[in-house]
Each structure stands twice: as structure tokens, then as C-alpha cells.
Amino acid sequence: MTATALGWYVYCITAAGEVPALDGLAGVDRGCEVGCVTEGELSAVVSHVRLEEFGAEALKRNLEDLAWLKQTGLAHNAVLARALAADAVVPLRLCTIFADEDGVRDALRHGRDSLPAALTRVRGHAEWSVKLMADPRPLEAAARERGAVPIESSSRATGHAFFARKRLERVARDHVRAEIEQAVEETHARLQDHATAAVRLPPQDRRISGREGQMLLNGAYLVRRARAAEFAELATGLDAGHRETGLALNLSGPFAPYNFVGAESERE
């Protein structure tokens, strides 16, 4: 019987000696447990994967399969959630795969000049995501209320009132839009003040985010773990203040610091 061809899937990098307990943790290929490979001062959190599912040709198909992508993403994130027990983690993108253990070790050797600096940058931190969503119904109601004008009884006066109302409604919509833009900027600024670094990402497509309404802010914030409760409390307060205007703030985390491990990652 032909042996199943296996690759090496890498989830993240930690400092050697800081890899958390991984016993019994399943990888993205459910039959393969998670372990680590150490080379010098760096360790990689890894697991085997069957190349019949995770090889280059198979991935071309599978990465177009939303169900497969969701399942693999959840398993990948479950490993990273366990890895966050380490004080510093450099996460790798979904489906970072090497042909063999030597390939993993080569990658660690090649990263010995840049990876320690990245680990230092995120040490004692985690990433939090904040999405500010707009519910169009309260916003439209506010615009209509601000743009309302009384309609006179005569037909001619009613015609004038109709166009006047339309002008006022347009002005009201512009005013509401300006208020929303100001709320987005102020929200990001307040959150940024409580983070070590922050970045604004492109709004997610509704089909990907699965959220109703328009995404006005898709922010990522690098927060000291010791200040996580304070950051969450701030986000909760901002959400409460926005509800009357039809805005909703969604906080999620902590996550591995994907958006802050590059050398170019700086506080905005």
C-alpha cells in the first residue's frame, strides 16, 4: 500500500522555549496532532497535512470551496488561540505549507534576523477587532425627521412645500452623513489612544462578514494584554453611545496579531 504523502503546515512562530502545551490539539487536518519544530532561538507550531487535500493542486480547488475554507479557518484559529498562551506569537497566513521538516527549519533560519524583532514588537499584546456598522433605518428616520416641513393646504403651496421638503431632506441626509463620518473618526481615535498600535482595514464585503448594514470602520488594535479589560470597557461605552444614532460597534478578540508583525507596523 502506498504511504500517504504528507506536508508540514505552520501556524505561527514563537521564541524557543515559549511554545505552550499543545498535547491533544488537532490541526487543520483532523487526523494530525499539533507539535513544534525548534531551530535555534525560534520554534514553529506545526502539524502534518495530507497533500491529497492540502497540496498545491488540491488547494486550488479547496480555496474556492467556502465550506472547506470556513472549516479550515476555524481549525487554524483554534490552534492560534492555544498558541496565544505564549507571551509573543507571530501568526502565519492560512495554508502556509512546507514539503518537509527541512523546509520548516530553513524558514526559521532565514527568519532569524526579522522574526525576533517581530516577536519583541508584539510581546505581551494581542489584536482586537472593532467593526462599526450602520443600520440604515434609524439613519433614514433621522434624516426624514430633520427634513420635515409642514405642507400648506393649497395645491400651489403644496407644490412649493414638496420641493422645499425634498431640499431639506437632502440637506438632512448630508448632515446625518457628516455626523456619521465624525463618529467614525472619533471612535477610531478613542480606541487608538488605548492601543499600542492601530490600523484601519478596508470594510469587509457583507457576504464575507455576514453582518447586516454598512461597515463604516474595520479597525485592528494592538492592545497590551494587561489593558484588555479596559479596552473592552471603552468599546462597550462607545457602542452604547452610538446606538441611538443607528450605529453598532462590534468588538471581537483577542486574536493573534496578524496586522502588527511586519516591520512597517506602526501606530497610526
mmCIF file of C-alpha atoms in Angstrom:
data_model
loop_
_atom_site.group_PDB
_atom_site.id
_atom_site.type_symbol
_atom_site.label_atom_id
_atom_site.label_comp_id
_atom_site.label_asym_id
_atom_site.label_seq_id
_atom_site.Cartn_x
_atom_site.Cartn_y
_atom_site.Cartn_z
ATOM 1 C CA MET A 1 0.000 0.000 0.000
ATOM 2 C CA THR A 2 1.339 3.447 -0.941
ATOM 3 C CA ALA A 3 2.057 5.709 2.037
ATOM 4 C CA THR A 4 0.041 8.914 2.230
ATOM 5 C CA ALA A 5 2.120 11.936 1.188
ATOM 6 C CA LEU A 6 2.312 14.499 3.986
ATOM 7 C CA GLY A 7 3.251 18.160 4.153
ATOM 8 C CA TRP A 8 4.113 20.398 7.112
ATOM 9 C CA TYR A 9 1.545 23.062 7.962
ATOM 10 C CA VAL A 10 2.889 26.014 10.004
ATOM 11 C CA TYR A 11 0.532 28.094 12.174
ATOM 12 C CA CYS A 12 2.818 30.534 13.939
ATOM 13 C CA ILE A 13 6.282 31.284 15.272
ATOM 14 C CA THR A 14 7.254 31.714 18.913
ATOM 15 C CA ALA A 15 10.525 32.093 20.751
ATOM 16 C CA ALA A 16 12.150 28.741 21.508
ATOM 17 C CA GLY A 17 11.143 27.565 24.936
ATOM 18 C CA GLU A 18 7.903 29.575 24.912
ATOM 19 C CA VAL A 19 5.698 27.156 22.977
ATOM 20 C CA PRO A 20 2.582 26.468 25.082
ATOM 21 C CA ALA A 21 1.278 22.964 25.793
ATOM 22 C CA LEU A 22 -0.176 21.510 22.599
ATOM 23 C CA ASP A 23 -0.984 17.971 23.769
ATOM 24 C CA GLY A 24 -4.152 16.567 22.235
ATOM 25 C CA LEU A 25 -4.735 19.586 19.972
ATOM 26 C CA ALA A 26 -5.893 18.648 16.468
ATOM 27 C CA GLY A 27 -4.607 20.529 13.464
ATOM 28 C CA VAL A 28 -6.397 21.608 10.306
ATOM 29 C CA ASP A 29 -6.170 18.021 9.061
ATOM 30 C CA ARG A 30 -8.189 16.460 11.856
ATOM 31 C CA GLY A 31 -6.204 13.226 11.991
ATOM 32 C CA CYS A 32 -2.924 15.017 12.688
ATOM 33 C CA GLU A 33 -1.946 16.483 16.059
ATOM 34 C CA VAL A 34 -0.126 19.768 16.557
ATOM 35 C CA GLY A 35 3.504 19.907 17.646
ATOM 36 C CA CYS A 36 6.517 22.146 17.160
ATOM 37 C CA VAL A 37 9.831 22.362 15.336
ATOM 38 C CA THR A 38 12.649 24.294 17.007
ATOM 39 C CA GLU A 39 15.637 25.749 15.201
ATOM 40 C CA GLY A 40 17.997 27.937 17.186
ATOM 41 C CA GLU A 41 16.068 30.608 19.109
ATOM 42 C CA LEU A 42 12.802 30.105 17.210
ATOM 43 C CA SER A 43 10.036 27.494 17.235
ATOM 44 C CA ALA A 44 7.298 26.837 14.705
ATOM 45 C CA VAL A 45 3.913 25.428 15.723
ATOM 46 C CA VAL A 46 3.170 22.790 13.091
ATOM 47 C CA SER A 47 1.116 19.768 12.124
ATOM 48 C CA HIS A 48 1.154 17.272 9.290
ATOM 49 C CA VAL A 49 -1.412 17.605 6.479
ATOM 50 C CA ARG A 50 -2.264 15.186 3.707
ATOM 51 C CA LEU A 51 -1.122 16.609 0.370
ATOM 52 C CA GLU A 52 -4.089 14.996 -1.350
ATOM 53 C CA GLU A 53 -6.123 17.734 0.395
ATOM 54 C CA PHE A 54 -3.501 20.416 1.102
ATOM 55 C CA GLY A 55 -1.126 20.056 -1.836
ATOM 56 C CA ALA A 56 -0.840 22.818 -4.439
ATOM 57 C CA GLU A 57 -3.346 21.337 -6.883
ATOM 58 C CA ALA A 58 -5.852 20.420 -4.178
ATOM 59 C CA LEU A 59 -5.655 23.903 -2.654
ATOM 60 C CA LYS A 60 -6.611 25.486 -5.972
ATOM 61 C CA ARG A 61 -9.957 23.703 -5.641
ATOM 62 C CA ASN A 62 -10.403 23.870 -1.896
ATOM 63 C CA LEU A 63 -9.710 27.586 -1.521
ATOM 64 C CA GLU A 64 -12.731 28.173 -3.783
ATOM 65 C CA ASP A 65 -14.922 25.990 -1.547
ATOM 66 C CA LEU A 66 -16.423 28.268 1.128
ATOM 67 C CA ALA A 67 -17.411 25.369 3.385
ATOM 68 C CA TRP A 68 -13.888 23.913 3.270
ATOM 69 C CA LEU A 69 -12.381 27.356 3.787
ATOM 70 C CA LYS A 70 -14.570 28.045 6.820
ATOM 71 C CA GLN A 71 -13.798 24.682 8.434
ATOM 72 C CA THR A 72 -10.066 25.049 7.828
ATOM 73 C CA GLY A 73 -10.086 28.628 9.086
ATOM 74 C CA LEU A 74 -11.820 27.621 12.315
ATOM 75 C CA ALA A 75 -9.293 24.838 12.929
ATOM 76 C CA HIS A 76 -6.388 27.177 12.130
ATOM 77 C CA ASN A 77 -7.708 29.797 14.546
ATOM 78 C CA ALA A 78 -8.259 27.182 17.266
ATOM 79 C CA VAL A 79 -4.547 26.359 17.141
ATOM 80 C CA LEU A 80 -3.642 30.053 17.276
ATOM 81 C CA ALA A 81 -5.966 30.552 20.248
ATOM 82 C CA ARG A 82 -3.993 27.884 22.145
ATOM 83 C CA ALA A 83 -0.706 29.382 20.950
ATOM 84 C CA LEU A 84 -1.686 32.763 22.416
ATOM 85 C CA ALA A 85 -0.797 31.304 25.804
ATOM 86 C CA ALA A 86 2.742 32.226 24.746
ATOM 87 C CA ASP A 87 3.701 35.801 25.531
ATOM 88 C CA ALA A 88 4.581 36.567 21.917
ATOM 89 C CA VAL A 89 3.314 34.948 18.709
ATOM 90 C CA VAL A 90 3.933 35.737 15.049
ATOM 91 C CA PRO A 91 0.971 34.163 13.187
ATOM 92 C CA LEU A 92 1.276 32.872 9.641
ATOM 93 C CA ARG A 93 -1.399 33.025 6.999
ATOM 94 C CA LEU A 94 -3.862 30.236 6.342
ATOM 95 C CA CYS A 95 -2.337 27.304 4.457
ATOM 96 C CA THR A 96 1.361 28.059 4.933
ATOM 97 C CA ILE A 97 2.700 24.650 3.979
ATOM 98 C CA PHE A 98 6.188 23.195 3.515
ATOM 99 C CA ALA A 99 7.156 19.980 1.811
ATOM 100 C CA ASP A 100 9.118 18.608 4.766
ATOM 101 C CA GLU A 101 10.653 19.408 8.145
ATOM 102 C CA ASP A 102 13.823 20.707 6.493
ATOM 103 C CA GLY A 103 11.716 23.326 4.743
ATOM 104 C CA VAL A 104 10.339 24.495 8.097
ATOM 105 C CA ARG A 105 13.832 24.659 9.579
ATOM 106 C CA ASP A 106 15.137 26.600 6.581
ATOM 107 C CA ALA A 107 12.320 29.126 7.008
ATOM 108 C CA LEU A 108 13.222 29.568 10.680
ATOM 109 C CA ARG A 109 16.895 30.062 9.823
ATOM 110 C CA HIS A 110 16.023 32.605 7.141
ATOM 111 C CA GLY A 111 13.796 34.444 9.605
ATOM 112 C CA ARG A 112 16.324 34.699 12.417
ATOM 113 C CA ASP A 113 17.113 38.336 11.510
ATOM 114 C CA SER A 114 13.490 39.566 11.327
ATOM 115 C CA LEU A 115 11.353 37.241 13.444
ATOM 116 C CA PRO A 116 12.908 38.071 16.851
ATOM 117 C CA ALA A 117 12.153 41.767 16.245
ATOM 118 C CA ALA A 118 8.558 40.904 15.318
ATOM 119 C CA LEU A 119 8.191 38.827 18.482
ATOM 120 C CA THR A 120 9.545 41.716 20.545
ATOM 121 C CA ARG A 121 7.075 44.093 18.886
ATOM 122 C CA VAL A 122 4.016 42.058 19.884
ATOM 123 C CA ARG A 123 5.240 40.638 23.191
ATOM 124 C CA GLY A 124 2.566 40.966 25.871
ATOM 125 C CA HIS A 125 -0.026 42.101 23.307
ATOM 126 C CA ALA A 126 -2.969 40.681 21.388
ATOM 127 C CA GLU A 127 -5.016 42.001 18.481
ATOM 128 C CA TRP A 128 -8.613 43.164 18.859
ATOM 129 C CA SER A 129 -11.041 43.820 16.044
ATOM 130 C CA VAL A 130 -13.630 46.600 16.060
ATOM 131 C CA LYS A 131 -16.271 46.933 13.384
ATOM 132 C CA LEU A 132 -18.634 49.907 13.353
ATOM 133 C CA MET A 133 -21.833 49.097 11.487
ATOM 134 C CA ALA A 134 -24.614 51.411 10.327
ATOM 135 C CA ASP A 135 -28.274 50.401 10.438
ATOM 136 C CA PRO A 136 -29.849 52.440 7.619
ATOM 137 C CA ARG A 137 -33.346 52.522 9.140
ATOM 138 C CA PRO A 138 -32.695 54.842 12.142
ATOM 139 C CA LEU A 139 -30.445 56.980 9.955
ATOM 140 C CA GLU A 140 -33.135 57.415 7.324
ATOM 141 C CA ALA A 141 -35.702 58.178 10.030
ATOM 142 C CA ALA A 142 -33.418 60.845 11.487
ATOM 143 C CA ALA A 143 -32.954 62.396 8.058
ATOM 144 C CA ARG A 144 -36.706 62.426 7.414
ATOM 145 C CA GLU A 145 -37.391 63.978 10.812
ATOM 146 C CA ARG A 146 -34.848 66.720 10.276
ATOM 147 C CA GLY A 147 -36.092 67.357 6.766
ATOM 148 C CA ALA A 148 -39.794 67.515 7.643
ATOM 149 C CA VAL A 149 -41.682 70.715 6.698
ATOM 150 C CA PRO A 150 -45.406 71.476 7.053
ATOM 151 C CA ILE A 151 -47.472 71.184 3.863
ATOM 152 C CA GLU A 152 -49.824 74.074 3.116
ATOM 153 C CA SER A 153 -53.422 73.444 2.106
ATOM 154 C CA SER A 154 -53.467 74.995 -1.386
ATOM 155 C CA SER A 155 -52.258 72.887 -4.278
ATOM 156 C CA ARG A 156 -49.755 75.547 -5.372
ATOM 157 C CA ALA A 157 -48.410 75.929 -1.860
ATOM 158 C CA THR A 158 -48.298 72.147 -1.608
ATOM 159 C CA GLY A 159 -46.085 72.029 -4.717
ATOM 160 C CA HIS A 160 -43.712 74.563 -3.222
ATOM 161 C CA ALA A 161 -43.728 72.654 0.066
ATOM 162 C CA PHE A 162 -42.972 69.393 -1.741
ATOM 163 C CA PHE A 163 -39.797 70.765 -3.329
ATOM 164 C CA ALA A 164 -38.845 72.546 -0.119
ATOM 165 C CA ARG A 165 -39.223 69.279 1.767
ATOM 166 C CA LYS A 166 -37.068 67.465 -0.758
ATOM 167 C CA ARG A 167 -34.341 70.090 -0.406
ATOM 168 C CA LEU A 168 -34.463 69.882 3.371
ATOM 169 C CA GLU A 169 -34.385 66.090 3.284
ATOM 170 C CA ARG A 170 -31.286 66.225 1.088
ATOM 171 C CA VAL A 171 -29.637 68.681 3.476
ATOM 172 C CA ALA A 172 -30.655 66.498 6.423
ATOM 173 C CA ARG A 173 -29.158 63.390 4.807
ATOM 174 C CA ASP A 174 -25.905 65.257 4.187
ATOM 175 C CA HIS A 175 -25.911 66.413 7.798
ATOM 176 C CA VAL A 176 -26.511 62.891 9.108
ATOM 177 C CA ARG A 177 -23.761 61.579 6.823
ATOM 178 C CA ALA A 178 -21.342 64.173 8.180
ATOM 179 C CA GLU A 179 -22.255 63.226 11.741
ATOM 180 C CA ILE A 180 -21.597 59.568 10.953
ATOM 181 C CA GLU A 181 -18.188 60.335 9.451
ATOM 182 C CA GLN A 182 -17.314 62.335 12.551
ATOM 183 C CA ALA A 183 -18.476 59.464 14.783
ATOM 184 C CA VAL A 184 -16.275 57.011 12.864
ATOM 185 C CA GLU A 185 -13.204 59.231 13.185
ATOM 186 C CA GLU A 186 -13.793 59.888 16.873
ATOM 187 C CA THR A 187 -14.400 56.201 17.599
ATOM 188 C CA HIS A 188 -11.166 55.161 15.916
ATOM 189 C CA ALA A 189 -9.232 57.930 17.682
ATOM 190 C CA ARG A 190 -10.558 56.935 21.128
ATOM 191 C CA LEU A 191 -9.720 53.269 20.577
ATOM 192 C CA GLN A 192 -6.313 54.119 19.137
ATOM 193 C CA ASP A 193 -5.460 56.119 22.258
ATOM 194 C CA HIS A 194 -5.881 52.936 24.301
ATOM 195 C CA ALA A 195 -3.811 50.760 21.953
ATOM 196 C CA THR A 196 -0.115 50.413 21.252
ATOM 197 C CA ALA A 197 -0.780 50.393 17.507
ATOM 198 C CA ALA A 198 -3.820 50.617 15.272
ATOM 199 C CA VAL A 199 -4.683 50.129 11.618
ATOM 200 C CA ARG A 200 -7.828 50.755 9.588
ATOM 201 C CA LEU A 201 -8.563 47.914 7.196
ATOM 202 C CA PRO A 202 -10.839 48.001 4.140
ATOM 203 C CA PRO A 203 -14.500 47.338 5.037
ATOM 204 C CA GLN A 204 -15.436 43.703 4.550
ATOM 205 C CA ASP A 205 -17.905 42.616 1.917
ATOM 206 C CA ARG A 206 -21.262 41.798 3.527
ATOM 207 C CA ARG A 207 -21.118 38.283 2.062
ATOM 208 C CA ILE A 208 -17.852 37.679 3.942
ATOM 209 C CA SER A 209 -18.613 39.494 7.187
ATOM 210 C CA GLY A 210 -22.122 38.037 7.470
ATOM 211 C CA ARG A 211 -23.221 41.293 9.135
ATOM 212 C CA GLU A 212 -26.248 43.405 8.330
ATOM 213 C CA GLY A 213 -25.810 47.054 7.471
ATOM 214 C CA GLN A 214 -22.895 49.010 6.096
ATOM 215 C CA MET A 215 -19.445 48.566 7.618
ATOM 216 C CA LEU A 216 -18.076 52.030 8.322
ATOM 217 C CA LEU A 217 -14.998 51.057 10.328
ATOM 218 C CA ASN A 218 -12.955 47.880 10.220
ATOM 219 C CA GLY A 219 -10.224 48.560 12.735
ATOM 220 C CA ALA A 220 -7.498 46.363 14.209
ATOM 221 C CA TYR A 221 -5.885 47.374 17.503
ATOM 222 C CA LEU A 222 -2.773 46.000 19.171
ATOM 223 C CA VAL A 223 -3.591 46.082 22.870
ATOM 224 C CA ARG A 224 -1.490 45.178 25.887
ATOM 225 C CA ARG A 225 -2.981 42.074 27.437
ATOM 226 C CA ALA A 226 -2.933 43.794 30.819
ATOM 227 C CA ARG A 227 -5.209 46.523 29.382
ATOM 228 C CA ALA A 228 -7.634 44.217 27.546
ATOM 229 C CA ALA A 229 -10.470 44.696 30.061
ATOM 230 C CA GLU A 230 -10.026 48.470 29.928
ATOM 231 C CA PHE A 231 -10.122 48.415 26.116
ATOM 232 C CA ALA A 232 -13.257 46.245 26.105
ATOM 233 C CA GLU A 233 -14.936 48.577 28.588
ATOM 234 C CA LEU A 234 -14.178 51.558 26.361
ATOM 235 C CA ALA A 235 -15.606 49.757 23.326
ATOM 236 C CA THR A 236 -18.779 48.873 25.251
ATOM 237 C CA GLY A 237 -19.251 52.502 26.271
ATOM 238 C CA LEU A 238 -18.739 53.743 22.718
ATOM 239 C CA ASP A 239 -21.276 51.207 21.454
ATOM 240 C CA ALA A 240 -23.881 52.394 23.967
ATOM 241 C CA GLY A 241 -23.329 55.989 22.920
ATOM 242 C CA HIS A 242 -23.824 55.161 19.234
ATOM 243 C CA ARG A 243 -26.986 53.053 19.474
ATOM 244 C CA GLU A 244 -29.406 55.998 19.318
ATOM 245 C CA THR A 245 -27.904 57.112 16.016
ATOM 246 C CA GLY A 246 -28.235 53.711 14.359
ATOM 247 C CA LEU A 247 -24.582 52.736 14.727
ATOM 248 C CA ALA A 248 -23.454 49.490 16.345
ATOM 249 C CA LEU A 249 -19.919 48.696 17.482
ATOM 250 C CA ASN A 250 -18.841 45.038 17.373
ATOM 251 C CA LEU A 251 -15.750 44.064 19.390
ATOM 252 C CA SER A 252 -14.043 40.689 18.964
ATOM 253 C CA GLY A 253 -10.798 39.172 20.167
ATOM 254 C CA PRO A 254 -8.255 38.556 21.410
ATOM 255 C CA PHE A 255 -6.568 37.345 18.231
ATOM 256 C CA ALA A 256 -3.050 36.621 17.129
ATOM 257 C CA PRO A 257 -1.568 39.949 15.945
ATOM 258 C CA TYR A 258 -1.740 39.400 12.185
ATOM 259 C CA ASN A 259 -1.774 43.095 11.349
ATOM 260 C CA PHE A 260 1.166 44.099 13.537
ATOM 261 C CA VAL A 261 4.015 41.662 12.920
ATOM 262 C CA GLY A 262 5.511 43.390 9.864
ATOM 263 C CA ALA A 263 8.421 45.782 10.265
ATOM 264 C CA GLU A 264 6.249 48.530 8.816
ATOM 265 C CA SER A 265 3.581 48.139 11.529
ATOM 266 C CA GLU A 266 3.451 51.386 13.479
ATOM 267 C CA ARG A 267 0.927 53.342 15.471
ATOM 268 C CA GLU A 268 -1.216 55.483 13.177
#
